[in-house]
Tab-separated table of C-alpha atoms and ligand atoms in Angstrom:
chain	number	residue	atom	x	y	z
A	1	UNK	CA	-33.996	10.191	-42.427
A	2	UNK	CA	-32.006	12.467	-40.106
A	3	UNK	CA	-28.619	13.660	-41.294
A	4	UNK	CA	-25.530	11.970	-39.752
A	5	UNK	CA	-23.870	14.630	-37.566
A	6	UNK	CA	-20.370	13.186	-37.259
A	7	UNK	CA	-18.737	10.286	-35.456
A	8	UNK	CA	-18.989	8.865	-31.963
A	9	UNK	CA	-17.690	6.115	-29.771
A	10	UNK	CA	-19.961	4.089	-27.542
A	11	UNK	CA	-19.033	3.188	-23.974
A	12	UNK	CA	-21.018	0.414	-22.305
A	13	UNK	CA	-20.358	0.135	-18.544
A	14	UNK	CA	-21.655	-2.500	-16.177
A	15	UNK	CA	-23.789	-1.019	-13.372
A	16	UNK	CA	-22.153	-0.613	-9.961
A	17	UNK	CA	-20.144	2.386	-8.978
A	18	UNK	CA	-16.664	0.847	-9.370
A	19	UNK	CA	-17.413	-0.203	-12.944
A	20	UNK	CA	-19.509	2.702	-14.164
A	21	UNK	CA	-17.363	5.528	-12.852
A	22	UNK	CA	-14.107	4.230	-14.400
A	23	UNK	CA	-15.618	3.934	-17.859
A	24	UNK	CA	-17.230	7.375	-17.655
A	25	UNK	CA	-13.852	8.735	-16.535
A	26	UNK	CA	-12.330	7.151	-19.655
A	27	UNK	CA	-14.874	9.155	-21.679
A	28	UNK	CA	-13.853	12.338	-19.864
A	29	UNK	CA	-10.180	11.574	-20.447
A	30	UNK	CA	-10.782	11.176	-24.196
A	31	UNK	CA	-12.692	14.460	-24.412
A	32	UNK	CA	-9.908	16.213	-22.470
A	33	UNK	CA	-6.931	14.984	-24.512
A	34	UNK	CA	-8.580	14.343	-27.890
A	35	UNK	CA	-11.436	16.855	-27.976
A	36	UNK	CA	-11.794	16.882	-31.765
A	37	UNK	CA	-11.527	13.174	-32.516
A	38	UNK	CA	-15.233	12.367	-32.154
A	39	UNK	CA	-18.373	14.501	-32.127
A	40	UNK	CA	-19.783	12.662	-29.134
A	41	UNK	CA	-19.071	9.968	-26.608
A	42	UNK	CA	-22.276	8.067	-25.941
A	43	UNK	CA	-22.572	6.060	-22.737
A	44	UNK	CA	-25.197	3.319	-22.529
A	45	UNK	CA	-26.625	3.089	-19.028
A	46	UNK	CA	-28.202	-0.101	-17.708
A	47	UNK	CA	-30.577	0.121	-14.786
A	48	UNK	CA	-29.945	-2.648	-12.262
A	49	UNK	CA	-30.876	-1.572	-8.732
A	50	UNK	CA	-29.624	-4.830	-7.165
A	51	UNK	CA	-26.079	-4.133	-8.410
A	52	UNK	CA	-25.987	-0.379	-8.001
A	53	UNK	CA	-25.521	0.123	-4.287
A	54	UNK	CA	-23.481	3.326	-4.589
A	55	UNK	CA	-25.600	6.195	-5.807
A	56	UNK	CA	-24.440	6.894	-9.351
A	57	UNK	CA	-27.332	9.170	-10.431
A	58	UNK	CA	-25.831	12.396	-8.974
A	59	UNK	CA	-22.465	11.563	-10.572
A	60	UNK	CA	-24.096	10.988	-13.988
A	61	UNK	CA	-26.037	14.202	-13.784
A	62	UNK	CA	-22.916	16.157	-12.789
A	63	UNK	CA	-20.947	14.751	-15.768
A	64	UNK	CA	-23.895	15.516	-18.089
A	65	UNK	CA	-23.968	19.121	-17.030
A	66	UNK	CA	-20.199	19.715	-17.129
A	67	UNK	CA	-19.216	17.693	-20.223
A	68	UNK	CA	-21.648	18.343	-23.108
A	69	UNK	CA	-19.756	16.062	-25.523
A	70	UNK	CA	-20.720	13.099	-23.324
A	71	UNK	CA	-24.289	11.859	-23.738
A	72	UNK	CA	-25.912	9.279	-21.451
A	73	UNK	CA	-28.334	6.984	-23.247
A	74	UNK	CA	-30.494	5.119	-20.711
A	75	UNK	CA	-31.500	1.656	-21.858
A	76	UNK	CA	-34.973	0.457	-20.827
A	77	UNK	CA	-34.997	-1.552	-17.606
A	78	UNK	CA	-35.000	-5.275	-18.314
A	79	UNK	CA	-36.665	-7.243	-15.531
A	80	UNK	CA	-34.778	-10.275	-14.263
A	81	UNK	CA	-36.549	-13.613	-14.416
A	82	UNK	CA	-38.767	-13.983	-11.334
A	83	UNK	CA	-37.163	-15.880	-8.429
A	84	UNK	CA	-33.697	-15.617	-9.951
A	85	UNK	CA	-31.249	-17.538	-7.749
A	86	UNK	CA	-28.195	-16.192	-9.538
A	87	UNK	CA	-25.224	-14.969	-7.519
A	88	UNK	CA	-24.135	-11.337	-7.817
A	89	UNK	CA	-21.263	-12.481	-10.065
A	90	UNK	CA	-23.626	-14.327	-12.408
A	91	UNK	CA	-26.086	-11.428	-12.354
A	92	UNK	CA	-23.400	-9.049	-13.625
A	93	UNK	CA	-23.198	-11.106	-16.812
A	94	UNK	CA	-26.883	-12.027	-17.031
A	95	UNK	CA	-28.278	-8.504	-16.746
A	96	UNK	CA	-26.208	-7.548	-19.760
A	97	UNK	CA	-27.243	-10.530	-21.851
A	98	UNK	CA	-30.942	-9.728	-21.260
A	99	UNK	CA	-30.103	-6.273	-22.586
A	100	UNK	CA	-28.835	-7.273	-26.014
A	101	UNK	CA	-32.066	-6.376	-27.851
A	102	UNK	CA	-31.954	-2.900	-26.275
A	103	UNK	CA	-28.290	-2.462	-27.151
A	104	UNK	CA	-28.968	-3.512	-30.750
A	105	UNK	CA	-31.791	-1.041	-31.063
A	106	UNK	CA	-29.752	1.787	-29.528
A	107	UNK	CA	-26.743	1.196	-31.791
A	108	UNK	CA	-28.914	0.899	-34.913
A	109	UNK	CA	-30.743	4.123	-34.120
A	110	UNK	CA	-27.528	5.998	-33.357
A	111	UNK	CA	-25.673	4.823	-36.456
A	112	UNK	CA	-28.564	5.289	-38.861
A	113	UNK	CA	-29.821	8.649	-37.670
A	114	UNK	CA	-27.139	10.407	-35.629
A	115	UNK	CA	-23.454	9.459	-35.553
A	116	UNK	CA	-21.191	7.000	-37.289
A	117	UNK	CA	-19.960	4.630	-34.562
A	118	UNK	CA	-16.174	4.323	-34.612
A	119	UNK	CA	-15.754	1.971	-31.651
A	120	UNK	CA	-17.741	0.073	-29.052
A	121	UNK	CA	-15.918	-0.103	-25.702
A	122	UNK	CA	-17.547	-2.315	-23.098
A	123	UNK	CA	-16.941	-3.529	-19.571
A	124	UNK	CA	-15.953	-7.193	-19.591
A	125	UNK	CA	-19.210	-8.064	-17.782
A	126	UNK	CA	-21.028	-6.809	-20.916
A	127	UNK	CA	-19.390	-9.557	-22.972
A	128	UNK	CA	-22.778	-10.694	-24.372
A	129	UNK	CA	-22.998	-7.418	-26.316
A	130	UNK	CA	-20.015	-8.427	-28.470
A	131	UNK	CA	-22.574	-10.402	-30.521
A	132	UNK	CA	-24.412	-7.155	-31.252
A	133	UNK	CA	-21.343	-5.123	-32.160
A	134	UNK	CA	-20.011	-7.870	-34.409
A	135	UNK	CA	-23.351	-8.162	-36.275
A	136	UNK	CA	-23.189	-4.406	-36.843
A	137	UNK	CA	-19.532	-4.579	-37.874
A	138	UNK	CA	-18.396	-2.158	-35.145
A	139	UNK	CA	-14.826	-2.560	-33.787
A	140	UNK	CA	-15.110	-3.919	-30.249
A	141	UNK	CA	-12.845	-3.213	-27.286
A	142	UNK	CA	-13.002	-4.576	-23.745
A	143	UNK	CA	-12.490	-2.334	-20.745
A	144	UNK	CA	-10.922	-3.891	-17.644
A	145	UNK	CA	-11.625	-2.175	-14.335
A	146	UNK	CA	-9.129	-4.420	-12.624
A	147	UNK	CA	-5.369	-4.907	-12.664
A	148	UNK	CA	-3.351	-6.019	-15.698
A	149	UNK	CA	-2.224	-8.770	-13.326
A	150	UNK	CA	-5.835	-10.012	-13.065
A	151	UNK	CA	-6.174	-9.667	-16.827
A	152	UNK	CA	-3.180	-11.973	-17.230
A	153	UNK	CA	-5.006	-14.671	-15.230
A	154	UNK	CA	-8.296	-14.003	-17.036
A	155	UNK	CA	-6.843	-14.311	-20.531
A	156	UNK	CA	-4.938	-17.418	-19.455
A	157	UNK	CA	-8.091	-19.116	-18.086
A	158	UNK	CA	-8.847	-21.221	-21.218
A	159	UNK	CA	-5.225	-22.455	-21.198
A	160	UNK	CA	-5.317	-23.143	-17.446
A	161	UNK	CA	-8.608	-24.985	-17.972
A	162	UNK	CA	-6.774	-27.462	-20.206
A	163	UNK	CA	-3.804	-27.749	-17.845
A	164	UNK	CA	-5.727	-28.630	-14.699
A	165	UNK	CA	-8.686	-30.945	-14.370
A	166	UNK	CA	-9.860	-29.978	-10.879
A	167	UNK	CA	-11.808	-26.915	-9.746
A	168	UNK	CA	-9.573	-24.279	-8.152
A	169	UNK	CA	-11.644	-24.585	-4.973
A	170	UNK	CA	-10.500	-28.230	-4.593
A	171	UNK	CA	-6.945	-27.898	-5.926
A	172	UNK	CA	-5.173	-26.781	-2.758
A	173	UNK	CA	-1.973	-25.725	-4.540
A	174	UNK	CA	-0.263	-22.665	-6.001
A	175	UNK	CA	-1.005	-21.911	-9.650
A	176	UNK	CA	1.309	-19.959	-11.938
A	177	UNK	CA	0.047	-17.409	-14.465
A	178	UNK	CA	2.299	-15.430	-16.813
A	179	UNK	CA	3.907	-12.334	-15.307
A	180	UNK	CA	2.397	-12.465	-11.811
A	181	UNK	CA	3.365	-14.042	-8.473
A	182	UNK	CA	2.117	-17.594	-7.767
A	183	UNK	CA	-1.520	-17.507	-6.645
A	184	UNK	CA	-2.919	-20.015	-4.173
A	185	UNK	CA	-5.802	-21.834	-5.861
A	186	UNK	CA	-8.450	-20.678	-3.360
A	187	UNK	CA	-7.357	-17.059	-3.979
A	188	UNK	CA	-8.485	-16.991	-7.631
A	189	UNK	CA	-11.541	-14.781	-8.270
A	190	UNK	CA	-14.844	-16.070	-6.851
A	191	UNK	CA	-16.545	-16.694	-10.222
A	192	UNK	CA	-13.853	-19.118	-11.399
A	193	UNK	CA	-13.466	-21.157	-8.198
A	194	UNK	CA	-15.846	-23.895	-9.377
A	195	UNK	CA	-15.340	-25.100	-12.945
A	196	UNK	CA	-18.862	-26.548	-13.011
A	197	UNK	CA	-20.577	-23.261	-12.155
A	198	UNK	CA	-22.428	-20.982	-14.525
A	199	UNK	CA	-20.157	-18.085	-13.442
A	200	UNK	CA	-17.107	-20.064	-14.577
A	201	UNK	CA	-18.766	-20.662	-17.936
A	202	UNK	CA	-19.469	-16.918	-18.344
A	203	UNK	CA	-15.816	-16.136	-17.559
A	204	UNK	CA	-14.541	-18.704	-20.049
A	205	UNK	CA	-16.793	-17.251	-22.763
A	206	UNK	CA	-15.670	-13.715	-21.952
A	207	UNK	CA	-11.975	-14.712	-21.954
A	208	UNK	CA	-12.323	-16.400	-25.352
A	209	UNK	CA	-14.222	-13.474	-26.911
A	210	UNK	CA	-11.857	-10.920	-25.385
A	211	UNK	CA	-8.883	-12.672	-26.956
A	212	UNK	CA	-10.481	-12.098	-30.372
A	213	UNK	CA	-11.439	-8.452	-29.784
A	214	UNK	CA	-9.917	-5.362	-31.405
A	215	UNK	CA	-8.190	-4.352	-28.190
A	216	UNK	CA	-8.223	-4.401	-24.396
A	217	UNK	CA	-8.137	-1.203	-22.354
A	218	UNK	CA	-6.895	-1.471	-18.768
A	219	UNK	CA	-7.143	0.981	-15.892
A	220	UNK	CA	-3.498	0.724	-14.896
A	221	UNK	CA	-0.131	2.143	-15.972
A	222	UNK	CA	2.980	0.444	-17.227
A	223	UNK	CA	5.221	1.484	-14.318
A	224	UNK	CA	2.876	-0.182	-11.816
A	225	UNK	CA	2.651	-3.615	-13.445
A	226	UNK	CA	5.476	-3.958	-15.974
A	227	UNK	CA	5.815	-7.761	-15.582
A	228	UNK	CA	2.142	-8.532	-16.117
A	229	UNK	CA	1.711	-6.025	-18.954
A	230	UNK	CA	4.777	-7.352	-20.787
A	231	UNK	CA	3.634	-10.969	-20.315
A	232	UNK	CA	0.279	-10.146	-21.911
A	233	UNK	CA	1.739	-8.043	-24.743
A	234	UNK	CA	4.351	-10.734	-25.454
A	235	UNK	CA	1.558	-13.239	-26.075
A	236	UNK	CA	2.227	-15.467	-23.045
A	237	UNK	CA	-1.391	-15.383	-21.848
A	238	UNK	CA	-2.912	-16.427	-25.189
A	239	UNK	CA	-0.282	-18.933	-26.338
A	240	UNK	CA	-2.152	-20.372	-29.330
A	241	UNK	CA	-3.422	-17.209	-31.088
A	242	UNK	CA	-2.485	-13.544	-31.558
A	243	UNK	CA	-3.004	-11.253	-28.558
A	244	UNK	CA	-5.080	-8.115	-29.215
A	245	UNK	CA	-3.398	-4.756	-28.518
A	246	UNK	CA	-3.373	-3.805	-24.812
A	247	UNK	CA	-3.902	-0.126	-23.925
A	248	UNK	CA	-2.909	0.754	-20.327
A	249	UNK	CA	-4.392	4.223	-20.000
A	250	UNK	CA	-4.738	4.665	-16.205
A	251	UNK	CA	-4.974	5.550	-13.476
A	252	UNK	CA	-8.513	6.814	-14.006
A	253	UNK	CA	-9.823	8.496	-10.873
A	254	UNK	CA	-13.200	9.948	-10.189
A	255	UNK	CA	-12.364	13.599	-9.693
A	256	UNK	CA	-15.776	14.687	-8.578
A	257	UNK	CA	-17.602	12.328	-6.279
A	258	UNK	CA	-20.095	15.011	-5.374
A	259	UNK	CA	-17.967	15.614	-2.316
A	260	UNK	CA	-18.084	19.011	-0.815
A	261	UNK	CA	-15.718	20.636	1.589
A	262	UNK	CA	-18.341	20.539	4.312
A	263	UNK	CA	-18.537	16.741	4.155
A	264	UNK	CA	-18.394	15.365	7.711
A	265	UNK	CA	-15.303	13.204	7.079
A	266	UNK	CA	-13.328	15.979	5.403
A	267	UNK	CA	-14.221	18.504	8.081
A	268	UNK	CA	-13.090	16.090	10.805
A	269	UNK	CA	-9.831	15.341	8.949
A	270	UNK	CA	-9.080	19.072	8.872
A	271	UNK	CA	-8.605	18.983	12.633
A	272	UNK	CA	-6.216	15.993	12.669
A	273	UNK	CA	-2.396	16.092	12.472
A	274	UNK	CA	-0.602	15.355	9.212
A	275	UNK	CA	-0.435	11.635	8.176
A	276	UNK	CA	-1.905	10.548	11.528
A	277	UNK	CA	-5.197	8.907	10.491
A	278	UNK	CA	-5.793	5.355	9.308
A	279	UNK	CA	-8.770	5.229	6.925
A	280	UNK	CA	-10.917	2.074	6.755
A	281	UNK	CA	-13.281	1.664	3.821
A	282	UNK	CA	-14.446	-1.515	2.089
A	283	UNK	CA	-15.798	-0.505	-1.305
A	284	UNK	CA	-19.342	-0.171	-2.486
A	285	UNK	CA	-20.453	-3.611	-1.264
A	286	UNK	CA	-18.182	-4.565	1.646
A	287	UNK	CA	-19.992	-5.566	4.830
A	288	UNK	CA	-19.076	-7.458	7.997
A	289	UNK	CA	-21.097	-9.426	10.496
A	290	UNK	CA	-21.541	-7.753	13.869
A	291	UNK	CA	-18.889	-9.910	15.611
A	292	UNK	CA	-16.306	-8.829	13.043
A	293	UNK	CA	-17.229	-5.164	13.446
A	294	UNK	CA	-16.614	-5.534	17.177
A	295	UNK	CA	-13.165	-7.031	16.566
A	296	UNK	CA	-12.289	-4.112	14.264
A	297	UNK	CA	-13.384	-1.734	17.006
A	298	UNK	CA	-11.173	-3.553	19.552
A	299	UNK	CA	-8.203	-3.449	17.173
A	300	UNK	CA	-8.610	0.245	16.451
A	301	UNK	CA	-9.088	1.183	20.079
A	302	UNK	CA	-6.034	-0.783	21.244
A	303	UNK	CA	-3.840	0.490	18.398
A	304	UNK	CA	-3.984	3.983	19.881
A	305	UNK	CA	-4.096	5.386	16.331
A	306	UNK	CA	-6.450	7.999	14.952
A	307	UNK	CA	-8.962	6.494	12.537
A	308	UNK	CA	-11.749	7.258	10.074
A	309	UNK	CA	-13.930	4.178	9.574
A	310	UNK	CA	-16.713	3.811	7.006
A	311	UNK	CA	-19.211	1.245	8.253
A	312	UNK	CA	-22.010	-0.276	6.233
A	313	UNK	CA	-24.843	-1.907	8.151
A	314	UNK	CA	-24.063	-5.515	9.030
A	315	UNK	CA	-26.323	-8.185	7.563
A	316	UNK	CA	-29.117	-9.551	9.693
A	317	UNK	CA	-27.985	-12.578	11.709
A	318	UNK	CA	-28.305	-16.011	10.075
A	319	UNK	CA	-28.074	-14.518	6.632
A	320	UNK	CA	-25.680	-15.423	3.868
A	321	UNK	CA	-24.083	-12.004	3.830
A	322	UNK	CA	-21.470	-12.780	1.210
A	323	UNK	CA	-24.193	-13.071	-1.407
A	324	UNK	CA	-26.035	-9.911	-0.462
A	325	UNK	CA	-25.456	-6.545	-2.010
A	326	UNK	CA	-28.258	-4.675	-0.320
A	327	UNK	CA	-28.836	-5.116	3.351
A	328	UNK	CA	-31.599	-4.475	5.758
A	329	UNK	CA	-30.734	-1.464	7.921
A	330	UNK	CA	-29.628	-2.850	11.255
A	331	UNK	CA	-27.940	-0.822	13.901
A	332	UNK	CA	-25.067	-2.361	15.753
A	333	UNK	CA	-23.889	-1.621	19.217
A	334	UNK	CA	-20.224	-0.777	19.519
A	335	UNK	CA	-20.355	-1.034	23.299
A	336	UNK	CA	-19.091	2.349	24.306
A	337	UNK	CA	-16.339	2.269	21.681
A	338	UNK	CA	-17.555	5.462	20.040
A	339	UNK	CA	-17.605	7.264	23.365
A	340	UNK	CA	-14.139	6.051	24.418
A	341	UNK	CA	-12.505	6.980	21.113
A	342	UNK	CA	-14.261	10.319	20.720
A	343	UNK	CA	-11.858	12.893	19.332
A	344	UNK	CA	-9.353	10.453	17.927
A	345	UNK	CA	-11.737	8.474	15.732
A	346	UNK	CA	-14.738	9.045	13.513
A	347	UNK	CA	-17.186	6.399	12.292
A	348	UNK	CA	-19.304	7.367	9.289
A	349	UNK	CA	-22.188	5.336	7.968
A	350	UNK	CA	-22.155	3.791	4.497
A	351	UNK	CA	-20.127	6.239	2.423
A	352	UNK	CA	-17.226	8.707	2.514
A	353	UNK	CA	-15.775	10.610	-0.461
A	354	UNK	CA	-12.829	8.215	-0.735
A	355	UNK	CA	-10.689	10.004	-3.330
A	356	UNK	CA	-10.868	13.261	-1.379
A	357	UNK	CA	-10.255	11.458	1.923
A	358	UNK	CA	-7.192	9.592	0.647
A	359	UNK	CA	-5.644	12.768	-0.692
A	360	UNK	CA	-6.244	14.662	2.554
A	361	UNK	CA	-2.960	15.463	4.293
A	362	UNK	CA	-4.129	13.961	7.612
A	363	UNK	CA	-4.507	10.438	6.181
A	364	UNK	CA	-1.472	8.179	6.564
A	365	UNK	CA	-2.773	4.636	5.936
A	366	UNK	CA	-5.690	2.794	4.364
A	367	UNK	CA	-7.358	-0.509	5.282
A	368	UNK	CA	-8.939	-1.596	2.002
A	369	UNK	CA	-10.982	-4.495	0.623
A	370	UNK	CA	-8.539	-4.463	-2.322
A	371	UNK	CA	-11.021	-3.328	-4.974
A	372	UNK	CA	-8.851	-2.214	-7.867
A	373	UNK	CA	-10.218	1.342	-7.936
A	374	UNK	CA	-9.452	1.670	-4.249
A	375	UNK	CA	-5.884	0.453	-4.740
A	376	UNK	CA	-5.343	2.854	-7.645
A	377	UNK	CA	-6.783	5.736	-5.646
A	378	UNK	CA	-4.421	4.977	-2.753
A	379	UNK	CA	-1.440	4.741	-5.124
A	380	UNK	CA	-2.347	8.124	-6.621
A	381	UNK	CA	-2.530	9.614	-3.129
A	382	UNK	CA	0.713	7.934	-2.025
A	383	UNK	CA	-0.948	6.033	0.852
A	384	UNK	CA	0.284	2.557	1.977
A	385	UNK	CA	-2.361	-0.061	2.660
A	386	UNK	CA	-3.533	-3.038	4.676
A	387	UNK	CA	-5.299	-5.489	2.375
A	388	UNK	CA	-8.476	-7.191	3.593
A	389	UNK	CA	-10.033	-8.830	0.519
A	390	UNK	CA	-13.741	-9.632	0.642
A	391	UNK	CA	-15.112	-10.647	-2.774
A	392	UNK	CA	-14.551	-10.840	-6.556
A	393	UNK	CA	-10.858	-10.769	-7.583
A	394	UNK	CA	-9.747	-9.006	-4.390
A	395	UNK	CA	-7.783	-11.942	-2.911
A	396	UNK	CA	-5.580	-11.826	-6.003
A	397	UNK	CA	-5.239	-8.050	-5.739
A	398	UNK	CA	-4.009	-8.515	-2.176
A	399	UNK	CA	-1.211	-10.733	-3.491
A	400	UNK	CA	-0.147	-8.012	-5.998
A	401	UNK	CA	-0.337	-5.365	-3.298
A	402	UNK	CA	1.646	-7.257	-0.685
A	403	UNK	CA	4.013	-9.491	-2.664
A	404	UNK	CA	4.575	-7.751	-5.981
A	405	UNK	CA	4.200	-4.024	-5.267
A	406	UNK	CA	5.170	-4.252	-1.580
A	407	UNK	CA	3.027	-1.273	-0.682
A	408	UNK	CA	0.638	-3.092	1.624
A	409	UNK	CA	0.428	-5.523	4.534
A	410	UNK	CA	-1.783	-8.596	4.661
A	411	UNK	CA	-3.932	-9.646	7.623
A	412	UNK	CA	-3.795	-13.127	9.110
A	413	UNK	CA	-7.198	-14.733	9.386
A	414	UNK	CA	-7.932	-16.757	12.513
A	415	UNK	CA	-8.346	-20.541	12.218
A	416	UNK	CA	-7.926	-20.455	8.451
A	417	UNK	CA	-11.403	-18.894	8.164
A	418	UNK	CA	-12.408	-15.408	7.140
A	419	UNK	CA	-12.510	-13.892	10.658
A	420	UNK	CA	-9.804	-11.408	11.717
A	421	UNK	CA	-9.152	-10.918	15.430
A	422	UNK	CA	-8.842	-7.492	17.013
A	423	UNK	CA	-5.256	-8.232	18.107
A	424	UNK	CA	-4.222	-8.854	14.497
A	425	UNK	CA	-5.877	-5.618	13.368
A	426	UNK	CA	-4.119	-3.711	16.155
A	427	UNK	CA	-0.751	-5.252	15.218
A	428	UNK	CA	-1.034	-4.435	11.508
A	429	UNK	CA	-2.356	-0.924	12.046
A	430	UNK	CA	0.579	-0.184	14.358
A	431	UNK	CA	3.014	-1.736	11.874
A	432	UNK	CA	1.689	0.386	9.020
A	433	UNK	CA	1.526	3.646	10.941
A	434	UNK	CA	4.534	3.349	13.282
A	435	UNK	CA	7.187	0.915	12.046
A	436	UNK	CA	10.168	1.152	9.698
A	437	UNK	CA	8.473	-1.385	7.469
A	438	UNK	CA	5.450	0.925	7.211
A	439	UNK	CA	7.807	3.774	6.377
A	440	UNK	CA	9.454	1.737	3.590
A	441	UNK	CA	6.050	1.015	2.077
A	442	UNK	CA	5.135	4.692	2.292
A	443	UNK	CA	8.326	5.549	0.446
A	444	UNK	CA	7.594	3.011	-2.322
A	445	UNK	CA	3.999	4.110	-2.786
A	446	UNK	CA	5.123	7.740	-3.063
A	447	UNK	CA	7.460	6.716	-5.884
A	448	UNK	CA	4.549	4.971	-7.608
A	449	UNK	CA	2.369	8.049	-7.093
A	450	UNK	CA	4.956	10.143	-8.922
A	451	UNK	CA	5.241	7.549	-11.690
A	452	UNK	CA	1.442	7.583	-12.109
A	453	UNK	CA	1.528	11.361	-12.473
A	454	UNK	CA	4.194	11.170	-15.168
A	455	UNK	CA	2.315	8.397	-17.031
A	456	UNK	CA	-0.856	10.485	-17.142
A	457	UNK	CA	0.357	14.053	-17.519
A	458	UNK	CA	3.589	14.073	-19.557
A	459	UNK	CA	2.979	14.125	-23.320
A	460	UNK	CA	5.222	11.090	-23.647
A	461	UNK	CA	3.941	9.427	-20.450
A	462	UNK	CA	3.073	5.756	-21.058
A	463	UNK	CA	-0.669	6.166	-20.428
A	464	UNK	CA	-0.934	9.289	-22.636
A	465	UNK	CA	0.871	7.468	-25.457
A	466	UNK	CA	-1.409	4.420	-25.073
A	467	UNK	CA	-4.510	6.639	-25.182
A	468	UNK	CA	-3.308	8.399	-28.322
A	469	UNK	CA	-2.668	5.033	-29.994
A	470	UNK	CA	-6.157	3.860	-29.082
A	471	UNK	CA	-7.842	7.027	-30.360
A	472	UNK	CA	-5.818	6.957	-33.573
A	473	UNK	CA	-6.849	3.363	-34.272
A	474	UNK	CA	-10.516	4.104	-33.457
A	475	UNK	CA	-10.464	7.260	-35.593
A	476	UNK	CA	-9.197	5.341	-38.607
A	477	UNK	CA	-12.082	2.892	-38.547
A	478	UNK	CA	-14.237	3.388	-41.640
A	479	UNK	CA	-16.107	0.124	-41.901
A	480	UNK	CA	-19.609	-0.005	-43.417
A	481	UNK	CA	-22.186	-0.390	-40.624
B	501	LIG	N1	-16.157	4.569	-2.703
B	501	LIG	C1	-16.275	5.797	-2.081
B	501	LIG	N2	-16.728	5.824	-0.801
B	501	LIG	C2	-17.083	4.724	-0.112
B	501	LIG	C3	-16.949	3.459	-0.747
B	501	LIG	C4	-16.473	3.423	-2.039
B	501	LIG	O1	-15.982	6.852	-2.656
B	501	LIG	O2	-17.469	4.838	1.049
B	501	LIG	C5	-15.668	4.531	-4.090
B	501	LIG	C6	-14.166	4.315	-4.143
B	501	LIG	O3	-13.498	5.547	-4.119
B	501	LIG	C7	-13.996	3.583	-5.463
B	501	LIG	C8	-15.292	2.831	-5.619
B	501	LIG	O4	-16.244	3.427	-4.765
B	501	LIG	O5	-13.833	4.496	-6.520
B	501	LIG	C9	-15.170	1.368	-5.254
B	501	LIG	O6	-14.497	0.700	-6.272
B	501	LIG	P1	-13.555	-0.518	-5.976
B	501	LIG	O7	-13.092	-1.044	-7.293
B	501	LIG	O8	-12.485	-0.146	-5.027
B	501	LIG	O9	-14.470	-1.551	-5.224
B	501	LIG	P2	-15.926	-2.164	-5.526
B	501	LIG	O10	-16.911	-1.307	-4.841
B	501	LIG	O11	-16.096	-2.205	-7.029
B	501	LIG	O12	-15.820	-3.506	-4.894
């Protein structure tokens, strides 16, 4: 039997760039501020090509080579059942549950031959693995890549389930969760819209297990969401049982997205005036049908503003694009738009180094799909936003952005549907970039940027203190495994 070499913590991210990168960045943060607390941080990697649209392999290999105390342990690929009809939301949970045997084997091997495991920290989509960690008697923590405000609603789901008897999709009314603004029922996250769906069941299970975990780690900071964080910590979201400790350790940003200074977007931004460019980017999965792309083009052209627009290929016509994460390459014709806006706009295909773009001095506004990482990255760069939610919990994030934080504008959809007209895009872009209201939002987001810096860098900053508490608790764990 090999000799045990020390202690470790295990991080278990869900695949998909927005989920994986934040948890790896948590590992880096721990090694930076608490370098001697554990011998290693071991990250279990699941292979799921259908969920991993952003290339994460170069990022993983760069972290491996620069941070030797972080080890990536690749789990064997588990094939999905043939002809799976599951939605992307359901797949996030299902992939992880098929992986439990692999997780069990990995944890047993690590703890019996290499390192004593002090804590198991998993993405909430990996909920199924809590069965494995509890069998092995390993303290289990959930990692939330979204807002504390979303966490409030998530933890409150079992209570809300008792309070209302209709699916959110049919309710047609505002619902009230602790510590957050009222949310219109159709704006709750996609997986919980239908109480008879399998996704809803997965979320209920995860909310119930999470409430019994050893702690919940959230990529946010106290100064950004004081109402929601206090509501959770005060036990309002789990009214009938104790609430686990909440550790708000963010903002976690990906500091190295393999971007280089000669990246096309960054080079172009170098030639633009300060704060003059509106940046449009819709996450790792955001796509629009061709007609919508044309309306965006009309709005940008008529706004007269400079722009940097990241465009993913639109889905083939007649396809259910909302349920697709990978799309057939399909060129679209922007009808002379590129030619007419040459010099004041740049369209890049698929991907731009978002963190570097947002912190470039030429960028003054951001049209975002309201993914939580994107919102945090804009806050850290001090950039006000226009929120255009597309999937997952993004409609709720838009409410926090616009109504609670007041650092973003919403977009009115035409005819109550999901289509946004060019004139509306033009109006909002102008408002953000040119009006007093835009200026007020810029001022507020700059204050939040400074607060984020203090939370993360001052010894007594709220996120540093929360991280130290978490590491101290994990370090003290001495249970028999
Ligand atoms: N991202 C990027 N360039 C792109 C699209 C996305 O760098 O062109 C990064 C972005 O900076 C963020 C992540 O991908 O860190 C997306 O995470 P988010 O939570 O905003 O949205 P998701 O993709 O999970 O919906």
